[in-house]
Amino acid sequence: MKIKKILAFVLAMMMLFVQVTSVLAEETDTTEWYELVEEDFEMVTEAGQTASPYALYLMGVITSITKLSSSKVGMRAEVSCTDVMSKITITFYLQKLSGTSWNNVGSTTVYAYNTSSTAKKVTASNLSSGTYRTKACVMVTTSNGYGETLTGYSGSINLP
């Protein structure tokens, strides 16, 4: 009986420490910045996925990027929740690889209201050659003001 209590305590502590989130500040290269536009398009690439097993409402974020032309990409984020949220906020970041670092080169925020899931798409045009990926920061808010956040990253693509 005592071993079960100790084991339960250890597991509870592990769950508490797993929920700690690190915050990092990124430097942004302002010499290259692109406008992201919400737009519908067909996705033709596999999605990268992140999930949070300890969230109360937010089940997961699936984030993907696809090449639409030699200088245009489409980004998509799909959000699933366990209940209807009063607001789902998705901030898309277009990131470009510079050496070994990913730098934000564009961002925009889109919203969905009174839903338990949403899929939003944005595009970025007139891009220079390089390797790009999508970062999607999602925040869901319940009707009583409780909020949860989760960030998803896509795989990378190369533009000639």
Short mmCIF file of C-alpha atoms in Angstrom, two decimals:
data_model
loop_
_atom_site.label_atom_id
_atom_site.label_comp_id
_atom_site.label_asym_id
_atom_site.label_seq_id
_atom_site.Cartn_x
_atom_site.Cartn_y
_atom_site.Cartn_z
CA MET A 1 0.00 0.00 0.00
CA LYS A 2 2.84 2.40 0.86
CA ILE A 3 4.58 1.62 -2.45
CA LYS A 4 1.42 2.55 -4.37
CA LYS A 5 1.27 5.93 -2.61
CA ILE A 6 4.93 6.62 -3.36
CA LEU A 7 4.48 5.57 -6.99
CA ALA A 8 1.40 7.79 -7.34
CA PHE A 9 3.32 10.73 -5.86
CA VAL A 10 6.28 10.19 -8.22
CA LEU A 11 3.96 9.97 -11.26
CA ALA A 12 2.14 13.14 -10.19
CA MET A 13 5.45 15.00 -9.89
CA MET A 14 6.56 13.75 -13.33
CA MET A 15 3.31 15.02 -14.88
CA LEU A 16 3.80 18.40 -13.22
CA PHE A 17 7.33 18.80 -14.59
CA VAL A 18 6.32 17.68 -18.10
CA GLN A 19 3.83 20.56 -18.28
CA VAL A 20 6.51 23.24 -17.80
CA THR A 21 6.94 25.29 -20.97
CA SER A 22 10.13 27.08 -21.99
CA VAL A 23 9.96 30.51 -23.56
CA LEU A 24 12.66 31.52 -26.02
CA ALA A 25 13.13 34.86 -27.70
CA GLU A 26 14.00 34.65 -31.38
CA GLU A 27 15.88 37.25 -33.32
CA THR A 28 14.02 38.33 -36.42
CA ASP A 29 15.85 39.24 -39.60
CA THR A 30 13.92 42.32 -40.75
CA THR A 31 15.77 42.55 -44.08
CA GLU A 32 13.58 39.73 -45.41
CA TRP A 33 9.90 39.81 -44.39
CA TYR A 34 6.90 38.45 -46.31
CA GLU A 35 3.19 39.09 -46.03
CA LEU A 36 1.09 35.99 -45.24
CA VAL A 37 -2.44 35.91 -46.65
CA GLU A 38 -5.34 33.65 -45.65
CA GLU A 39 -6.28 31.75 -48.81
CA ASP A 40 -7.79 28.39 -49.81
CA PHE A 41 -5.58 25.92 -51.72
CA GLU A 42 -5.04 22.18 -52.05
CA MET A 43 -2.41 20.61 -49.79
CA VAL A 44 -0.18 18.04 -51.47
CA THR A 45 2.37 17.26 -48.74
CA GLU A 46 2.48 15.11 -45.63
CA ALA A 47 1.84 16.88 -42.33
CA GLY A 48 4.06 17.15 -39.27
CA GLN A 49 2.11 16.78 -36.04
CA THR A 50 2.47 17.74 -32.43
CA ALA A 51 0.08 16.79 -29.64
CA SER A 52 -0.30 17.63 -25.98
CA PRO A 53 -1.46 14.66 -23.89
CA TYR A 54 -1.96 16.75 -20.72
CA ALA A 55 -4.17 19.49 -22.14
CA LEU A 56 -7.76 19.70 -20.97
CA TYR A 57 -9.31 20.88 -24.27
CA LEU A 58 -6.61 21.14 -26.95
CA MET A 59 -6.11 17.73 -28.57
CA GLY A 60 -3.55 18.62 -31.22
CA VAL A 61 -2.22 20.79 -34.01
CA ILE A 62 -1.30 19.45 -37.43
CA THR A 63 0.89 21.89 -39.36
CA SER A 64 2.02 21.59 -42.98
CA ILE A 65 3.61 23.57 -45.80
CA THR A 66 3.39 23.04 -49.55
CA LYS A 67 5.04 24.62 -52.59
CA LEU A 68 2.43 26.34 -54.77
CA SER A 69 4.92 27.78 -57.28
CA SER A 70 8.64 28.56 -57.46
CA SER A 71 8.12 31.59 -55.19
CA LYS A 72 4.85 30.87 -53.36
CA VAL A 73 4.06 28.51 -50.48
CA GLY A 74 0.84 27.50 -48.76
CA MET A 75 0.68 26.81 -45.04
CA ARG A 76 -2.05 24.96 -43.17
CA ALA A 77 -2.84 24.40 -39.50
CA GLU A 78 -5.57 22.05 -38.32
CA VAL A 79 -6.69 22.30 -34.69
CA SER A 80 -8.79 19.76 -32.78
CA CYS A 81 -10.38 20.30 -29.36
CA THR A 82 -12.42 18.09 -27.05
CA ASP A 83 -15.20 20.69 -26.74
CA VAL A 84 -16.52 23.80 -28.48
CA MET A 85 -14.18 26.75 -27.87
CA SER A 86 -15.38 30.33 -27.92
CA LYS A 87 -12.22 31.32 -29.85
CA ILE A 88 -9.34 29.56 -31.59
CA THR A 89 -6.39 31.82 -32.43
CA ILE A 90 -3.72 30.59 -34.86
CA THR A 91 -0.59 32.65 -35.44
CA PHE A 92 1.30 31.44 -38.50
CA TYR A 93 5.02 32.08 -38.81
CA LEU A 94 6.90 31.48 -42.05
CA GLN A 95 10.43 30.51 -41.07
CA LYS A 96 13.51 30.41 -43.31
CA LEU A 97 16.63 28.36 -42.57
CA SER A 98 19.76 30.46 -42.16
CA GLY A 99 22.76 28.28 -41.35
CA THR A 100 21.44 26.12 -38.51
CA SER A 101 18.79 28.60 -37.26
CA TRP A 102 15.19 29.11 -38.29
CA ASN A 103 14.33 32.82 -38.63
CA ASN A 104 10.81 34.26 -38.80
CA VAL A 105 10.34 35.96 -42.18
CA GLY A 106 6.56 36.48 -42.07
CA SER A 107 3.58 36.12 -39.75
CA THR A 108 -0.17 36.57 -39.56
CA THR A 109 -2.96 35.66 -37.13
CA VAL A 110 -6.30 34.08 -38.04
CA TYR A 111 -9.30 33.19 -35.87
CA ALA A 112 -12.19 30.74 -35.61
CA TYR A 113 -15.14 31.18 -33.27
CA ASN A 114 -17.57 28.81 -31.51
CA THR A 115 -16.15 25.57 -32.89
CA SER A 116 -14.34 22.47 -31.67
CA SER A 117 -12.05 22.23 -34.69
CA THR A 118 -10.79 24.32 -37.56
CA ALA A 119 -8.40 24.20 -40.48
CA LYS A 120 -6.91 27.48 -41.67
CA LYS A 121 -4.68 28.15 -44.66
CA VAL A 122 -2.42 31.10 -45.49
CA THR A 123 -0.03 31.79 -48.36
CA ALA A 124 3.22 33.69 -48.78
CA SER A 125 4.30 34.98 -52.20
CA ASN A 126 7.39 36.40 -53.90
CA LEU A 127 9.72 34.29 -51.76
CA SER A 128 13.43 34.08 -52.44
CA SER A 129 15.16 30.72 -52.83
CA GLY A 130 15.87 28.78 -49.66
CA THR A 131 14.49 26.29 -47.16
CA TYR A 132 11.22 27.16 -45.41
CA ARG A 133 8.91 25.71 -42.76
CA THR A 134 5.74 26.73 -40.95
CA LYS A 135 5.38 27.35 -37.23
CA ALA A 136 1.79 27.61 -35.96
CA CYS A 137 1.13 28.88 -32.42
CA VAL A 138 -2.40 28.02 -31.34
CA MET A 139 -4.38 29.36 -28.41
CA VAL A 140 -7.87 28.12 -27.58
CA THR A 141 -10.16 29.99 -25.21
CA THR A 142 -13.28 28.60 -23.50
CA SER A 143 -16.41 30.63 -22.82
CA ASN A 144 -15.28 31.13 -19.20
CA GLY A 145 -11.89 32.53 -20.30
CA TYR A 146 -9.70 29.46 -19.70
CA GLY A 147 -6.95 29.21 -22.33
CA GLU A 148 -4.50 26.61 -23.56
CA THR A 149 -1.66 26.92 -26.09
CA LEU A 150 0.23 24.54 -28.35
CA THR A 151 2.79 25.08 -31.12
CA GLY A 152 3.15 22.92 -34.22
CA TYR A 153 5.91 22.81 -36.83
CA SER A 154 5.77 21.55 -40.39
CA GLY A 155 8.46 19.72 -42.24
CA SER A 156 10.69 21.85 -44.47
CA ILE A 157 10.57 22.52 -48.22
CA ASN A 158 13.13 23.97 -50.61
CA LEU A 159 12.45 26.71 -53.13
CA PRO A 160 14.85 27.01 -56.06
#
